């Protein structure tokens, strides 16, 4: 069912810098996710959903997200070893974009000598929520196979409940593009109140009304993250913000998962895009703010580690779980902090490692920071 286009763009539009950054993150992550899923024992199927798939190509010929995902799978050096069926669900409600996507996928297979038998493509010219409901009804009592759901709308008409139900099963994760600029602009417009409430899954979003710009932004982002965590029962939710050419936030990507392995991989990608903080990309600087990248400020992490572990004896694995799961930082960041603590005599190592200044997960550490 083709629907009328609500945005002002052509069928195919130019790729913006922050979209390219989003694609870099997606590509980097899928290059890890497909192999992990491909090798996973048990289960025959792996599902990739692109709920707002687009036309499959950008104005200067760059690939759209569906083509990029297909490439990550079939161009992987070990693809032939993975004895699974990979199902791609691509949903695009605009007729012309849908036809463009169909043609791009066709072109993609032709260039590779045909589609492998273990890749299935479900292409739907329909609305995302309808297709999601159809999938869920079709499942009946069964669980959805391990799924990565990329949900990348232009606007905010994506009920949290749909997202939550789609990724309610084990090994399912979500990568959601929260269009902050649109949400912010239309938060209190009466004609979309119902959609706004559905997006957040609560009317608490309207409490942002009246806050100053910074507080409003912080409130809305943290509310969405919290809602995703509770409604979709995702213990790990991480986010990454895109700043547009006017130096204002365009959107924030939310990644939700139940897997610490997933978080590790995703955060590695986020830190590649933002080596200073792991949380932002700006069209203004195109990710090239300075010639020399400053070191990340580890003060909040140091504070967090002290708050949680000081005076306690723990394994490095516990510190690792905390840092990877509950902070934006990476293992190399806490390892640098542990090293400083050790140099200053602010931790004692009680066993579990062979080499000084190394912190394998079995290392037993007593924190004694004054
Ligand atoms: C941000 S673009 C997608 C870009 C694409 N994911 C990429 O990265 O290359 C959003 C797309 O969703 C389509 N769209 C809008 N409303 C939709 C709906 N309810 N269901 C499915 N697609 C929709 C638009 O036509 C547009 O092509």
Tab-separated table of C-alpha atoms and ligand atoms in Angstrom:
chain	number	residue	atom	x	y	z
A	1	UNK	CA	0.000	0.000	0.000
A	2	UNK	CA	1.688	3.175	-1.120
A	3	UNK	CA	1.063	6.200	1.025
A	4	UNK	CA	1.513	9.858	0.307
A	5	UNK	CA	4.904	11.273	1.144
A	6	UNK	CA	4.882	13.590	4.134
A	7	UNK	CA	8.462	14.877	3.842
A	8	UNK	CA	9.623	17.445	1.304
A	9	UNK	CA	12.525	15.440	-0.132
A	10	UNK	CA	12.824	13.901	-3.571
A	11	UNK	CA	12.595	10.132	-4.012
A	12	UNK	CA	16.361	10.033	-3.551
A	13	UNK	CA	18.101	12.780	-1.597
A	14	UNK	CA	21.694	13.831	-0.830
A	15	UNK	CA	23.560	12.052	1.948
A	16	UNK	CA	24.276	14.366	4.876
A	17	UNK	CA	27.446	14.039	6.907
A	18	UNK	CA	25.665	12.889	10.037
A	19	UNK	CA	23.821	10.232	8.013
A	20	UNK	CA	27.176	9.007	6.726
A	21	UNK	CA	28.349	8.847	10.359
A	22	UNK	CA	25.216	6.876	11.270
A	23	UNK	CA	26.002	4.471	8.422
A	24	UNK	CA	29.592	4.106	9.638
A	25	UNK	CA	28.305	3.090	13.056
A	26	UNK	CA	25.784	0.670	11.558
A	27	UNK	CA	28.340	-0.863	9.205
A	28	UNK	CA	30.983	-1.228	11.927
A	29	UNK	CA	28.490	-2.860	14.264
A	30	UNK	CA	27.010	-5.235	11.673
A	31	UNK	CA	30.509	-6.319	10.695
A	32	UNK	CA	30.682	-7.727	14.221
A	33	UNK	CA	27.019	-8.736	14.667
A	34	UNK	CA	26.636	-10.940	11.579
A	35	UNK	CA	29.709	-13.067	12.425
A	36	UNK	CA	28.567	-13.450	16.046
A	37	UNK	CA	25.080	-14.494	14.926
A	38	UNK	CA	26.469	-16.590	12.072
A	39	UNK	CA	28.602	-18.652	14.470
A	40	UNK	CA	26.084	-18.849	17.292
A	41	UNK	CA	25.271	-22.453	18.148
A	42	UNK	CA	21.582	-23.363	17.909
A	43	UNK	CA	18.880	-21.566	15.970
A	44	UNK	CA	18.590	-21.667	12.227
A	45	UNK	CA	17.588	-18.122	11.539
A	46	UNK	CA	18.846	-14.588	11.915
A	47	UNK	CA	16.623	-11.602	11.184
A	48	UNK	CA	17.554	-8.068	10.194
A	49	UNK	CA	14.762	-5.494	10.071
A	50	UNK	CA	15.090	-2.054	8.477
A	51	UNK	CA	11.737	-0.505	9.371
A	52	UNK	CA	12.177	2.758	7.427
A	53	UNK	CA	14.368	1.456	4.651
A	54	UNK	CA	14.476	4.411	2.223
A	55	UNK	CA	15.233	4.210	-1.520
A	56	UNK	CA	18.410	2.118	-1.146
A	57	UNK	CA	20.652	4.801	-2.606
A	58	UNK	CA	21.599	8.469	-2.084
A	59	UNK	CA	21.823	11.222	-4.677
A	60	UNK	CA	25.519	10.690	-5.368
A	61	UNK	CA	25.216	6.934	-5.576
A	62	UNK	CA	26.132	6.115	-1.976
A	63	UNK	CA	24.359	2.992	-0.688
A	64	UNK	CA	21.310	3.286	1.553
A	65	UNK	CA	21.072	1.342	4.786
A	66	UNK	CA	19.514	-1.836	3.271
A	67	UNK	CA	22.326	-2.245	0.741
A	68	UNK	CA	24.893	-1.489	3.374
A	69	UNK	CA	23.495	-4.261	5.617
A	70	UNK	CA	23.413	-6.774	2.749
A	71	UNK	CA	27.029	-5.935	1.952
A	72	UNK	CA	28.101	-6.481	5.552
A	73	UNK	CA	26.642	-9.976	5.384
A	74	UNK	CA	27.449	-11.366	1.954
A	75	UNK	CA	30.814	-9.647	1.486
A	76	UNK	CA	32.063	-10.964	4.813
A	77	UNK	CA	35.004	-13.297	4.323
A	78	UNK	CA	33.358	-16.023	6.413
A	79	UNK	CA	29.835	-15.752	5.030
A	80	UNK	CA	30.136	-19.179	3.359
A	81	UNK	CA	30.760	-20.804	6.725
A	82	UNK	CA	27.558	-19.602	8.358
A	83	UNK	CA	24.926	-22.290	8.124
A	84	UNK	CA	21.980	-20.062	8.887
A	85	UNK	CA	19.175	-18.454	6.986
A	86	UNK	CA	19.409	-14.683	7.067
A	87	UNK	CA	16.077	-12.927	6.601
A	88	UNK	CA	16.052	-9.232	5.759
A	89	UNK	CA	12.809	-7.351	6.266
A	90	UNK	CA	12.837	-4.011	4.454
A	91	UNK	CA	9.833	-1.751	4.953
A	92	UNK	CA	9.299	1.432	2.967
A	93	UNK	CA	5.894	3.046	2.654
A	94	UNK	CA	6.626	5.483	-0.202
A	95	UNK	CA	5.911	3.883	-3.572
A	96	UNK	CA	8.693	5.550	-5.594
A	97	UNK	CA	11.294	4.964	-2.893
A	98	UNK	CA	10.115	1.390	-2.567
A	99	UNK	CA	10.587	0.837	-6.316
A	100	UNK	CA	14.011	2.442	-6.149
A	101	UNK	CA	14.924	0.116	-3.283
A	102	UNK	CA	13.706	-2.921	-5.201
A	103	UNK	CA	15.855	-1.899	-8.186
A	104	UNK	CA	18.917	-1.291	-5.991
A	105	UNK	CA	18.588	-4.722	-4.388
A	106	UNK	CA	18.209	-6.288	-7.808
A	107	UNK	CA	21.335	-4.474	-8.987
A	108	UNK	CA	23.178	-5.630	-5.883
A	109	UNK	CA	22.438	-9.322	-6.568
A	110	UNK	CA	23.183	-9.003	-10.262
A	111	UNK	CA	26.620	-7.569	-9.463
A	112	UNK	CA	27.272	-10.581	-7.203
A	113	UNK	CA	26.060	-13.248	-9.597
A	114	UNK	CA	22.737	-13.855	-7.846
A	115	UNK	CA	21.285	-14.111	-4.368
A	116	UNK	CA	22.669	-16.815	-2.058
A	117	UNK	CA	19.994	-19.387	-1.168
A	118	UNK	CA	20.325	-18.762	2.554
A	119	UNK	CA	19.462	-15.071	2.212
A	120	UNK	CA	15.785	-14.174	2.156
A	121	UNK	CA	14.446	-10.744	1.425
A	122	UNK	CA	11.036	-9.622	2.556
A	123	UNK	CA	10.339	-6.300	0.860
A	124	UNK	CA	7.217	-4.470	1.948
A	125	UNK	CA	5.674	-1.327	0.531
A	126	UNK	CA	3.719	-0.597	3.714
A	127	UNK	CA	3.866	1.218	7.021
A	128	UNK	CA	6.342	0.004	9.624
A	129	UNK	CA	3.846	-0.488	12.454
A	130	UNK	CA	1.545	-2.551	10.215
A	131	UNK	CA	4.395	-4.822	9.148
A	132	UNK	CA	5.648	-5.136	12.728
A	133	UNK	CA	2.146	-6.145	13.872
A	134	UNK	CA	1.897	-8.631	11.031
A	135	UNK	CA	5.219	-10.229	12.009
A	136	UNK	CA	4.144	-10.458	15.640
A	137	UNK	CA	0.734	-11.941	14.811
A	138	UNK	CA	2.409	-14.387	12.397
A	139	UNK	CA	4.718	-15.587	15.158
A	140	UNK	CA	1.839	-16.696	17.329
A	141	UNK	CA	3.339	-18.376	20.353
A	142	UNK	CA	6.786	-18.644	18.776
A	143	UNK	CA	9.724	-16.395	19.472
A	144	UNK	CA	11.284	-14.149	16.900
A	145	UNK	CA	14.744	-15.408	15.874
A	146	UNK	CA	17.742	-13.258	16.941
A	147	UNK	CA	16.936	-9.908	15.395
A	148	UNK	CA	18.575	-6.575	14.838
A	149	UNK	CA	15.896	-3.925	14.286
A	150	UNK	CA	17.084	-0.687	12.705
A	151	UNK	CA	14.310	1.884	13.005
A	152	UNK	CA	15.143	5.076	11.190
A	153	UNK	CA	12.116	7.316	10.665
A	154	UNK	CA	12.045	10.950	9.564
A	155	UNK	CA	9.532	11.819	12.243
A	156	UNK	CA	8.129	10.520	15.498
A	157	UNK	CA	5.246	8.263	14.565
A	158	UNK	CA	6.793	5.118	15.990
A	159	UNK	CA	5.023	3.816	19.080
A	160	UNK	CA	7.379	2.602	21.787
A	161	UNK	CA	5.047	-0.329	22.282
A	162	UNK	CA	5.655	-1.568	18.707
A	163	UNK	CA	9.419	-1.334	19.155
A	164	UNK	CA	9.236	-3.051	22.539
A	165	UNK	CA	7.118	-5.955	21.298
A	166	UNK	CA	9.323	-6.493	18.272
A	167	UNK	CA	12.494	-6.830	20.303
A	168	UNK	CA	10.966	-8.575	23.316
A	169	UNK	CA	12.666	-11.877	22.496
A	170	UNK	CA	16.114	-13.151	23.508
A	171	UNK	CA	18.990	-11.923	21.336
A	172	UNK	CA	16.909	-9.133	19.804
A	173	UNK	CA	18.245	-5.613	19.772
A	174	UNK	CA	17.198	-2.225	18.528
A	175	UNK	CA	18.971	0.699	16.929
A	176	UNK	CA	16.490	3.546	16.933
A	177	UNK	CA	16.906	6.963	15.390
A	178	UNK	CA	15.105	9.325	17.736
A	179	UNK	CA	14.382	12.449	15.678
A	180	UNK	CA	14.955	14.953	18.423
A	181	UNK	CA	14.512	18.058	16.262
A	182	UNK	CA	11.029	16.971	15.182
A	183	UNK	CA	10.008	15.828	18.649
A	184	UNK	CA	11.231	19.090	20.112
A	185	UNK	CA	9.434	21.142	17.489
A	186	UNK	CA	6.086	19.369	17.792
A	187	UNK	CA	6.102	18.293	21.433
A	188	UNK	CA	3.024	20.271	22.396
A	189	UNK	CA	1.258	20.535	19.019
A	190	UNK	CA	-2.261	19.337	19.892
A	191	UNK	CA	-2.840	17.472	16.635
A	192	UNK	CA	0.090	15.096	17.269
A	193	UNK	CA	-0.236	14.702	21.045
A	194	UNK	CA	-1.390	11.118	20.686
A	195	UNK	CA	1.641	10.181	18.537
A	196	UNK	CA	4.016	11.901	20.919
A	197	UNK	CA	2.619	9.994	23.862
A	198	UNK	CA	2.850	6.743	21.879
A	199	UNK	CA	6.466	7.475	20.925
A	200	UNK	CA	7.454	7.778	24.573
A	201	UNK	CA	4.915	5.294	25.882
A	202	UNK	CA	4.013	7.854	28.562
A	203	UNK	CA	2.551	11.337	28.875
A	204	UNK	CA	5.555	12.325	31.002
A	205	UNK	CA	7.101	13.665	27.778
A	206	UNK	CA	4.842	16.715	28.120
A	207	UNK	CA	6.531	17.605	31.416
A	208	UNK	CA	9.399	18.924	29.267
A	209	UNK	CA	7.179	21.820	28.250
A	210	UNK	CA	8.362	24.982	29.990
A	211	UNK	CA	11.910	23.761	30.643
A	212	UNK	CA	14.722	25.811	29.116
A	213	UNK	CA	16.239	24.438	25.897
A	214	UNK	CA	19.120	22.481	27.465
A	215	UNK	CA	17.030	21.022	30.271
A	216	UNK	CA	14.274	20.096	27.820
A	217	UNK	CA	16.723	18.271	25.567
A	218	UNK	CA	18.318	16.425	28.479
A	219	UNK	CA	14.916	15.498	29.913
A	220	UNK	CA	13.472	14.160	26.653
A	221	UNK	CA	16.533	12.074	25.821
A	222	UNK	CA	16.826	10.586	29.239
A	223	UNK	CA	13.070	9.881	29.332
A	224	UNK	CA	13.225	8.038	26.011
A	225	UNK	CA	16.236	6.012	27.148
A	226	UNK	CA	14.511	5.125	30.403
A	227	UNK	CA	11.301	4.138	28.607
A	228	UNK	CA	13.218	1.936	26.192
A	229	UNK	CA	14.984	0.300	29.113
A	230	UNK	CA	11.744	-0.468	30.950
A	231	UNK	CA	9.197	-1.070	28.158
A	232	UNK	CA	11.533	-3.135	25.998
A	233	UNK	CA	13.278	-4.605	29.044
A	234	UNK	CA	16.663	-3.681	27.693
A	235	UNK	CA	19.158	-3.503	30.546
A	236	UNK	CA	21.660	-1.739	28.325
A	237	UNK	CA	20.694	1.381	26.441
A	238	UNK	CA	23.353	3.649	24.941
A	239	UNK	CA	22.979	6.744	22.868
A	240	UNK	CA	24.823	8.873	20.343
A	241	UNK	CA	23.806	12.384	19.292
A	242	UNK	CA	24.041	13.942	15.838
A	243	UNK	CA	24.531	17.711	15.639
A	244	UNK	CA	23.384	19.342	12.392
A	245	UNK	CA	24.840	22.164	10.275
A	246	UNK	CA	23.115	24.812	12.457
A	247	UNK	CA	24.968	23.429	15.454
A	248	UNK	CA	21.719	22.077	16.910
A	249	UNK	CA	20.836	18.503	17.644
A	250	UNK	CA	19.178	16.690	14.728
A	251	UNK	CA	18.709	13.263	16.245
A	252	UNK	CA	19.979	10.799	18.797
A	253	UNK	CA	20.607	7.148	18.039
A	254	UNK	CA	19.516	4.779	20.795
A	255	UNK	CA	20.982	1.312	20.904
A	256	UNK	CA	19.207	-1.141	23.187
A	257	UNK	CA	20.333	-4.678	23.945
A	258	UNK	CA	20.451	-7.385	26.578
A	259	UNK	CA	23.952	-8.397	25.600
A	260	UNK	CA	27.160	-7.018	27.059
A	261	UNK	CA	28.980	-8.384	24.014
A	262	UNK	CA	26.710	-6.226	21.861
A	263	UNK	CA	27.322	-3.133	23.999
A	264	UNK	CA	31.076	-3.631	23.762
A	265	UNK	CA	30.957	-3.802	19.970
A	266	UNK	CA	28.598	-0.895	19.575
A	267	UNK	CA	30.589	1.337	21.902
A	268	UNK	CA	33.775	0.598	20.009
A	269	UNK	CA	32.025	1.976	16.917
A	270	UNK	CA	30.726	5.035	18.751
A	271	UNK	CA	34.223	5.878	20.026
A	272	UNK	CA	35.623	5.548	16.509
A	273	UNK	CA	33.256	8.305	15.394
A	274	UNK	CA	33.818	10.422	18.518
A	275	UNK	CA	37.274	9.691	19.977
A	276	UNK	CA	36.860	12.439	22.588
A	277	UNK	CA	33.625	11.417	24.265
A	278	UNK	CA	32.029	8.521	22.378
A	279	UNK	CA	28.744	10.437	22.249
A	280	UNK	CA	28.556	13.088	19.512
A	281	UNK	CA	29.038	13.770	15.838
A	282	UNK	CA	28.724	17.258	14.387
A	283	UNK	CA	28.064	18.264	10.770
A	284	UNK	CA	29.698	21.600	11.603
A	285	UNK	CA	33.089	20.039	12.134
A	286	UNK	CA	32.440	16.855	10.181
A	287	UNK	CA	34.137	14.983	13.003
A	288	UNK	CA	37.344	16.960	12.438
A	289	UNK	CA	37.204	19.618	15.126
A	290	UNK	CA	40.894	19.747	15.774
A	291	UNK	CA	44.100	18.510	14.219
A	292	UNK	CA	45.013	16.780	17.442
A	293	UNK	CA	42.307	14.795	19.163
A	294	UNK	CA	42.324	15.601	22.857
A	295	UNK	CA	42.281	12.687	25.274
A	296	UNK	CA	38.854	11.873	26.675
A	297	UNK	CA	38.062	13.359	30.059
A	298	UNK	CA	38.034	10.351	32.364
A	299	UNK	CA	37.034	12.331	35.467
A	300	UNK	CA	33.382	11.144	35.490
A	301	UNK	CA	34.492	7.534	35.072
A	302	UNK	CA	37.085	7.849	37.852
A	303	UNK	CA	34.369	9.300	40.085
A	304	UNK	CA	31.964	6.501	39.130
A	305	UNK	CA	34.507	3.773	39.861
A	306	UNK	CA	35.424	5.277	43.224
A	307	UNK	CA	31.743	5.719	44.133
A	308	UNK	CA	30.978	2.135	43.339
A	309	UNK	CA	34.071	0.195	44.343
A	310	UNK	CA	36.154	2.178	46.846
A	311	UNK	CA	37.082	0.192	50.003
A	312	UNK	CA	35.786	-2.981	48.301
A	313	UNK	CA	37.622	-6.011	46.972
A	314	UNK	CA	36.356	-7.031	43.539
A	315	UNK	CA	37.386	-8.781	40.356
A	316	UNK	CA	38.300	-6.664	37.352
A	317	UNK	CA	35.425	-8.471	35.573
A	318	UNK	CA	33.006	-6.613	37.887
A	319	UNK	CA	34.584	-3.279	37.021
A	320	UNK	CA	34.414	-4.249	33.362
A	321	UNK	CA	30.692	-5.122	33.530
A	322	UNK	CA	29.966	-1.825	35.237
A	323	UNK	CA	31.970	0.309	32.812
A	324	UNK	CA	30.756	-1.408	29.660
A	325	UNK	CA	27.127	-1.764	30.741
A	326	UNK	CA	26.445	1.399	32.694
A	327	UNK	CA	28.783	4.119	31.414
A	328	UNK	CA	29.669	5.445	27.962
A	329	UNK	CA	33.319	4.420	28.451
A	330	UNK	CA	35.398	1.553	27.091
A	331	UNK	CA	37.590	-1.050	28.839
A	332	UNK	CA	40.764	0.799	27.830
A	333	UNK	CA	39.514	3.824	29.782
A	334	UNK	CA	39.071	2.018	33.125
A	335	UNK	CA	42.367	0.191	32.551
A	336	UNK	CA	44.127	3.559	32.283
A	337	UNK	CA	42.458	4.628	35.539
A	338	UNK	CA	43.464	1.396	37.298
A	339	UNK	CA	47.020	1.981	36.163
A	340	UNK	CA	47.070	5.479	37.676
A	341	UNK	CA	45.560	4.128	40.892
A	342	UNK	CA	48.208	1.417	41.009
A	343	UNK	CA	51.037	3.878	40.415
A	344	UNK	CA	49.709	5.991	43.283
A	345	UNK	CA	49.238	2.974	45.560
A	346	UNK	CA	45.471	3.526	45.610
A	347	UNK	CA	44.634	-0.066	44.712
A	348	UNK	CA	46.119	-3.319	45.931
A	349	UNK	CA	46.324	-6.306	43.646
A	350	UNK	CA	45.496	-9.463	45.602
A	351	UNK	CA	46.010	-11.986	42.794
A	352	UNK	CA	44.754	-13.211	39.473
A	353	UNK	CA	47.329	-11.642	37.198
A	354	UNK	CA	50.888	-12.288	36.094
A	355	UNK	CA	52.073	-8.922	34.858
A	356	UNK	CA	52.280	-5.550	36.529
A	357	UNK	CA	49.924	-2.883	35.142
A	358	UNK	CA	47.850	-5.459	33.287
A	359	UNK	CA	44.252	-6.072	34.342
A	360	UNK	CA	42.823	-9.323	32.999
A	361	UNK	CA	39.274	-10.012	34.139
A	362	UNK	CA	40.310	-12.430	36.927
A	363	UNK	CA	42.550	-9.838	38.648
A	364	UNK	CA	41.462	-9.261	42.246
A	365	UNK	CA	41.657	-5.623	43.248
A	366	UNK	CA	41.166	-3.886	46.558
A	367	UNK	CA	40.322	-0.199	46.175
A	368	UNK	CA	41.817	2.082	48.790
A	369	UNK	CA	41.551	5.546	47.257
A	370	UNK	CA	41.973	8.168	49.998
B	1	LIG	C1	15.382	8.450	7.283
B	1	LIG	S1	14.715	7.751	5.844
B	1	LIG	C2	15.473	6.170	5.816
B	1	LIG	C3	16.896	6.134	5.445
B	1	LIG	C4	17.499	4.773	5.403
B	1	LIG	N1	17.229	4.026	6.625
B	1	LIG	C5	19.004	4.865	5.204
B	1	LIG	O1	19.721	4.996	6.207
B	1	LIG	O2	19.468	4.813	4.069
B	1	LIG	C6	13.070	7.347	6.296
B	1	LIG	C7	12.295	6.571	5.248
B	1	LIG	O3	11.092	6.079	5.836
B	1	LIG	C8	10.037	6.180	4.895
B	1	LIG	N2	8.787	6.172	5.696
B	1	LIG	C9	8.098	7.226	6.194
B	1	LIG	N3	7.066	6.786	6.937
B	1	LIG	C10	7.118	5.428	6.925
B	1	LIG	C11	6.347	4.398	7.544
B	1	LIG	N4	5.320	4.675	8.341
B	1	LIG	N5	6.719	3.120	7.332
B	1	LIG	C12	7.772	2.807	6.552
B	1	LIG	N6	8.519	3.737	5.937
B	1	LIG	C13	8.209	5.027	6.129
B	1	LIG	C14	10.337	7.456	4.144
B	1	LIG	O4	9.711	7.423	2.869
B	1	LIG	C15	11.871	7.401	4.066
B	1	LIG	O5	12.290	6.785	2.886
